[in-house]
CSV table of C-alpha atoms in Angstrom, one decimal:
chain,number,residue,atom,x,y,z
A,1,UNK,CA,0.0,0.0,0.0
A,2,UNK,CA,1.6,3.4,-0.7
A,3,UNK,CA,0.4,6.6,0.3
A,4,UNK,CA,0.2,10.2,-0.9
A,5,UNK,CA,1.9,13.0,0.5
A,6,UNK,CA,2.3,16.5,-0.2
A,7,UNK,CA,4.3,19.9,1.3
A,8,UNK,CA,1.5,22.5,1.9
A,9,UNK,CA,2.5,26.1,1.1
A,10,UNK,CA,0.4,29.0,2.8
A,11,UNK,CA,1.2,32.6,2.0
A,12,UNK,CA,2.5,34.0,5.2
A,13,UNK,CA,3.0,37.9,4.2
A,14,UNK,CA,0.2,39.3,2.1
A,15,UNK,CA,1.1,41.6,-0.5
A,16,UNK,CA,2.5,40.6,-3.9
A,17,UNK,CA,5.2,38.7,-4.5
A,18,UNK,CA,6.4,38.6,-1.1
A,19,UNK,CA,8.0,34.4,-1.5
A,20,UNK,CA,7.2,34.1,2.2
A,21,UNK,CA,5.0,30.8,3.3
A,22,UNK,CA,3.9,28.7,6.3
A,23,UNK,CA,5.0,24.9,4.9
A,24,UNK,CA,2.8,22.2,5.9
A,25,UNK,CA,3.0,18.0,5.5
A,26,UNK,CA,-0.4,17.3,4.0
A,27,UNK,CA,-2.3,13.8,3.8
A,28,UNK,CA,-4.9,13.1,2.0
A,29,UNK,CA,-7.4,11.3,4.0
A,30,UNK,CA,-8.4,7.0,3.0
A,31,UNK,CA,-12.3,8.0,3.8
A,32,UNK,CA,-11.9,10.4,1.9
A,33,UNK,CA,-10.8,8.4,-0.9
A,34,UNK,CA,-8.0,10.4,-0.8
A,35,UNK,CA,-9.3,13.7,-2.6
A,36,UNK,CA,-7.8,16.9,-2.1
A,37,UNK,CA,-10.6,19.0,-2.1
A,38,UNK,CA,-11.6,16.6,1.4
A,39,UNK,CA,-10.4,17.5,4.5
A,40,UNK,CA,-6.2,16.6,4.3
A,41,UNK,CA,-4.5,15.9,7.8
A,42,UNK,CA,-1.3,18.5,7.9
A,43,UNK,CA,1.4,18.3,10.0
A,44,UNK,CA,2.9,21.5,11.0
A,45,UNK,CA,5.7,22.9,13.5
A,46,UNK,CA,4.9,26.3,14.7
A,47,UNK,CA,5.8,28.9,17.0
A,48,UNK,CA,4.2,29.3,20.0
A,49,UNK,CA,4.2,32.8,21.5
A,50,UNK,CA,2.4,30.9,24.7
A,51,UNK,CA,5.4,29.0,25.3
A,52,UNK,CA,8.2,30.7,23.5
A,53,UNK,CA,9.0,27.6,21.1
A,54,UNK,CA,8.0,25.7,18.5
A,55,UNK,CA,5.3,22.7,18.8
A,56,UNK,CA,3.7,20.3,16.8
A,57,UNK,CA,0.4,21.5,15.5
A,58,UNK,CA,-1.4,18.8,13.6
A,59,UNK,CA,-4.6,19.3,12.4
A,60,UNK,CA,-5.8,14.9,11.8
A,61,UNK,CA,-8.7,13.4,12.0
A,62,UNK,CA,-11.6,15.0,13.3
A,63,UNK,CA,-8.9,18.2,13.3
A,64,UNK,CA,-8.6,17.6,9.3
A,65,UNK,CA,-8.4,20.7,7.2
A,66,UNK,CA,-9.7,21.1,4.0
A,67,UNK,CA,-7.0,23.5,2.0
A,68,UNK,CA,-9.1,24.6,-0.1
A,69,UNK,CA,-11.0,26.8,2.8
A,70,UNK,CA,-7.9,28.0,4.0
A,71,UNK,CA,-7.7,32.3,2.8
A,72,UNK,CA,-3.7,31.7,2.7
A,73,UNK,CA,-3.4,28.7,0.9
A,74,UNK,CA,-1.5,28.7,-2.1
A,75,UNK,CA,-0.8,25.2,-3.2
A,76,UNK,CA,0.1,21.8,-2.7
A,77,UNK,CA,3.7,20.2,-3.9
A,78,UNK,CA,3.5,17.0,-4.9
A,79,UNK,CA,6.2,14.5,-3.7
A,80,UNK,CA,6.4,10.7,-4.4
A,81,UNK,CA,4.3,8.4,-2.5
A,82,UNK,CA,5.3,6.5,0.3
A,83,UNK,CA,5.3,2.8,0.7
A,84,UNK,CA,3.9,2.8,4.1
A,85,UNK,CA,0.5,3.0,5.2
A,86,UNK,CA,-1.2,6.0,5.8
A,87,UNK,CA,-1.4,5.1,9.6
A,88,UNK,CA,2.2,4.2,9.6
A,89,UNK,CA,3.1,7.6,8.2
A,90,UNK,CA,0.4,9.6,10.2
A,91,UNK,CA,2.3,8.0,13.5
A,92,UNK,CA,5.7,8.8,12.2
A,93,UNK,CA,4.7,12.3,11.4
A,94,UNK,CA,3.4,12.9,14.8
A,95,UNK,CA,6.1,11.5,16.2
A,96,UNK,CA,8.4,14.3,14.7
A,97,UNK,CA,10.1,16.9,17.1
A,98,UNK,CA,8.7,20.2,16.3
A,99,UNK,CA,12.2,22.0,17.8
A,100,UNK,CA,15.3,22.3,16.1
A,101,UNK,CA,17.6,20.1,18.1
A,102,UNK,CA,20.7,19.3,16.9
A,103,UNK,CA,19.4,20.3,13.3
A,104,UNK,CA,21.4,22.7,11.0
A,105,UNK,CA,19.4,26.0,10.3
A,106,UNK,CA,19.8,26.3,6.4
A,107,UNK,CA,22.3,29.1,5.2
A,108,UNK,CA,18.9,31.2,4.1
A,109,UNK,CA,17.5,31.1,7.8
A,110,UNK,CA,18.7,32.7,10.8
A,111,UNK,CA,16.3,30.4,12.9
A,112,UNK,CA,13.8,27.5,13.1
A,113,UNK,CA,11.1,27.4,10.8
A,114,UNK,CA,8.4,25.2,9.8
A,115,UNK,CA,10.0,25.0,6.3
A,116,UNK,CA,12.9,23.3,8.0
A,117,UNK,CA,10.5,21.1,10.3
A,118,UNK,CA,9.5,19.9,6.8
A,119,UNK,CA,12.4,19.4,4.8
A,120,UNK,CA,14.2,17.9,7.8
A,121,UNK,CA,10.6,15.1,8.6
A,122,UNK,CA,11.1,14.7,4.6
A,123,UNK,CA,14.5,13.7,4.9
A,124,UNK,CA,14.2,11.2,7.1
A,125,UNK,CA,11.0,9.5,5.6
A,126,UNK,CA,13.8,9.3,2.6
A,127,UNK,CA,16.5,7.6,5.3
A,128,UNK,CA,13.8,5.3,5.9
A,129,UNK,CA,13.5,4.5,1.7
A,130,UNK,CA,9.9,5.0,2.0
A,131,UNK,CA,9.7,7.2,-1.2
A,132,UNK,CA,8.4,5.3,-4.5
A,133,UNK,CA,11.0,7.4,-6.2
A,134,UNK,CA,13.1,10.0,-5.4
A,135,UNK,CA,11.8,13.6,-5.1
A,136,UNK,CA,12.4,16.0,-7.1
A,137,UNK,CA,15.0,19.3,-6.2
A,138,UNK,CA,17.8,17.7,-4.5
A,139,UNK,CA,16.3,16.8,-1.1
A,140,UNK,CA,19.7,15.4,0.3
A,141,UNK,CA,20.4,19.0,0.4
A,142,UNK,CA,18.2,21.1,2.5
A,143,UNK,CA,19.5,24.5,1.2
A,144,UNK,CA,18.7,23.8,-2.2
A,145,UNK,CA,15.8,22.0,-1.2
A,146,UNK,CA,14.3,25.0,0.3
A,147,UNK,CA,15.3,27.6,-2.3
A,148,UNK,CA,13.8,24.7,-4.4
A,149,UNK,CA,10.1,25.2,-3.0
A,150,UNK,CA,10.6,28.9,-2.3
A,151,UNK,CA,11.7,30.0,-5.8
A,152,UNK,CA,10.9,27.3,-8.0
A,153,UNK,CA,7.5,26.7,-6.7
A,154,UNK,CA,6.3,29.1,-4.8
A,155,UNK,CA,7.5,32.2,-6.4
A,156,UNK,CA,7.5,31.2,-9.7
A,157,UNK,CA,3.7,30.0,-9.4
A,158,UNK,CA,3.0,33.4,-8.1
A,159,UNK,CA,4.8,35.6,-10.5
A,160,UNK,CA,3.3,33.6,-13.5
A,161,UNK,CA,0.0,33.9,-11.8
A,162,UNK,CA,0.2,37.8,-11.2
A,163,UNK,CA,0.8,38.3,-14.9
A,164,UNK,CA,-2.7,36.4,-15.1
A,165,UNK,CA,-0.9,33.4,-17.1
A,166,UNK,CA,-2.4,29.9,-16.5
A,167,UNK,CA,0.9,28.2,-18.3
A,168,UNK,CA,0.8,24.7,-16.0
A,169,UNK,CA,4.5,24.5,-16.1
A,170,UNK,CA,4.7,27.6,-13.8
A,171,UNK,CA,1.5,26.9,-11.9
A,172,UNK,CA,0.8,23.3,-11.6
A,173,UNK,CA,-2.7,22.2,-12.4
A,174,UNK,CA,-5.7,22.3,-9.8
A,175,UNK,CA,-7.0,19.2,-9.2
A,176,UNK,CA,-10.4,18.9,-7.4
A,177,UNK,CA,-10.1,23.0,-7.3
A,178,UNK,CA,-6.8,22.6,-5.3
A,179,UNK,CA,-3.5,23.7,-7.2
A,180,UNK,CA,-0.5,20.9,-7.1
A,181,UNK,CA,2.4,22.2,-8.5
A,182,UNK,CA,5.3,19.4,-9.5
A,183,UNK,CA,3.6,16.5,-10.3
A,184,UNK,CA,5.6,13.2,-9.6
């Protein structure tokens, strides 16, 4: 059994062209058969002003969040499937420390970040060999990884889409009215 899994990309800074996003793990759900226009579980790290630190934040289950009713939400990024089962990865995601640790920032951050939460949860699903295949914009490396999403993703799809261009190359295609961008 393999499952589907996505990086969610919120605009975090309105304004235009701004390349600045909340990243997100998404799941689509099995009840759901798996639609993206259903209520995905995401997986999140975020700050906390309460306690001065990052914590998980997941929004599963009953919690689910359908992306498509989200103001911010930009887009979806598909990556390969995984060969586990969607409870297996759902536990392994929530598993995830939502702190830094002992992680490297990358060379573009001067602290934590949910993007790094992401690339860093991604990375090791890839340790594991879970991936079907292996995902596109050089994972191993989380710098390039991240300017990877940022710039090739996110701000391209947003340039492209200012200039009121539909051009699926730039912008992905939507898919049950939610935008995926890098189709694997």
């Amino acid at each position: 059994m393999s499952t589907k899994i996505y990086i969610a990309l919120n605009v975090t800074e309105p304004g235009p062209l701004k390349g600045k996003y909340h990243w997100a793990l998404a799941l689509p759900r099995p009840e759901f058969n798996y639609r993206l226009d259903k209520p995905l579980d995401l997986y999140q790290s975020v700050f906390s002003d309460e306690t001065d630190s990052w914590v998980a934040d997941h929004r599963v289950g009953p919690d689910a969040l359908s992306v498509a009713n989200i103001p911010e939400f930009m887009f979806l990024v598909q990556l390969p499937s995984i060969n586990v089962s969607f409870d297996d990865v759902s536990k392994f995601l929530q598993l995830e420390e939502p702190t830094q640790g002992s992680t490297p920032l990358c060379q573009e951050r001067d602290e934590w970040s949910c993007a790094q939460w992401v690339i860093r949860t991604l990375q090791s699903i890839m340790r594991n060999g879970w991936f079907t295949a292996t995902p596109r914009g050089s994972l191993d490396d989380r710098d390039a990884y991240y300017r990877y999403i940022c710039r090739t993703n996110g701000l391209t799809c947003e340039v492209t889409l200012s200039a009121r261009s539909n051009n699926p190359q730039f912008v992905g295609q939507v898919v049950n009215k939610v935008r995926i961008m890098d189709r694997q």
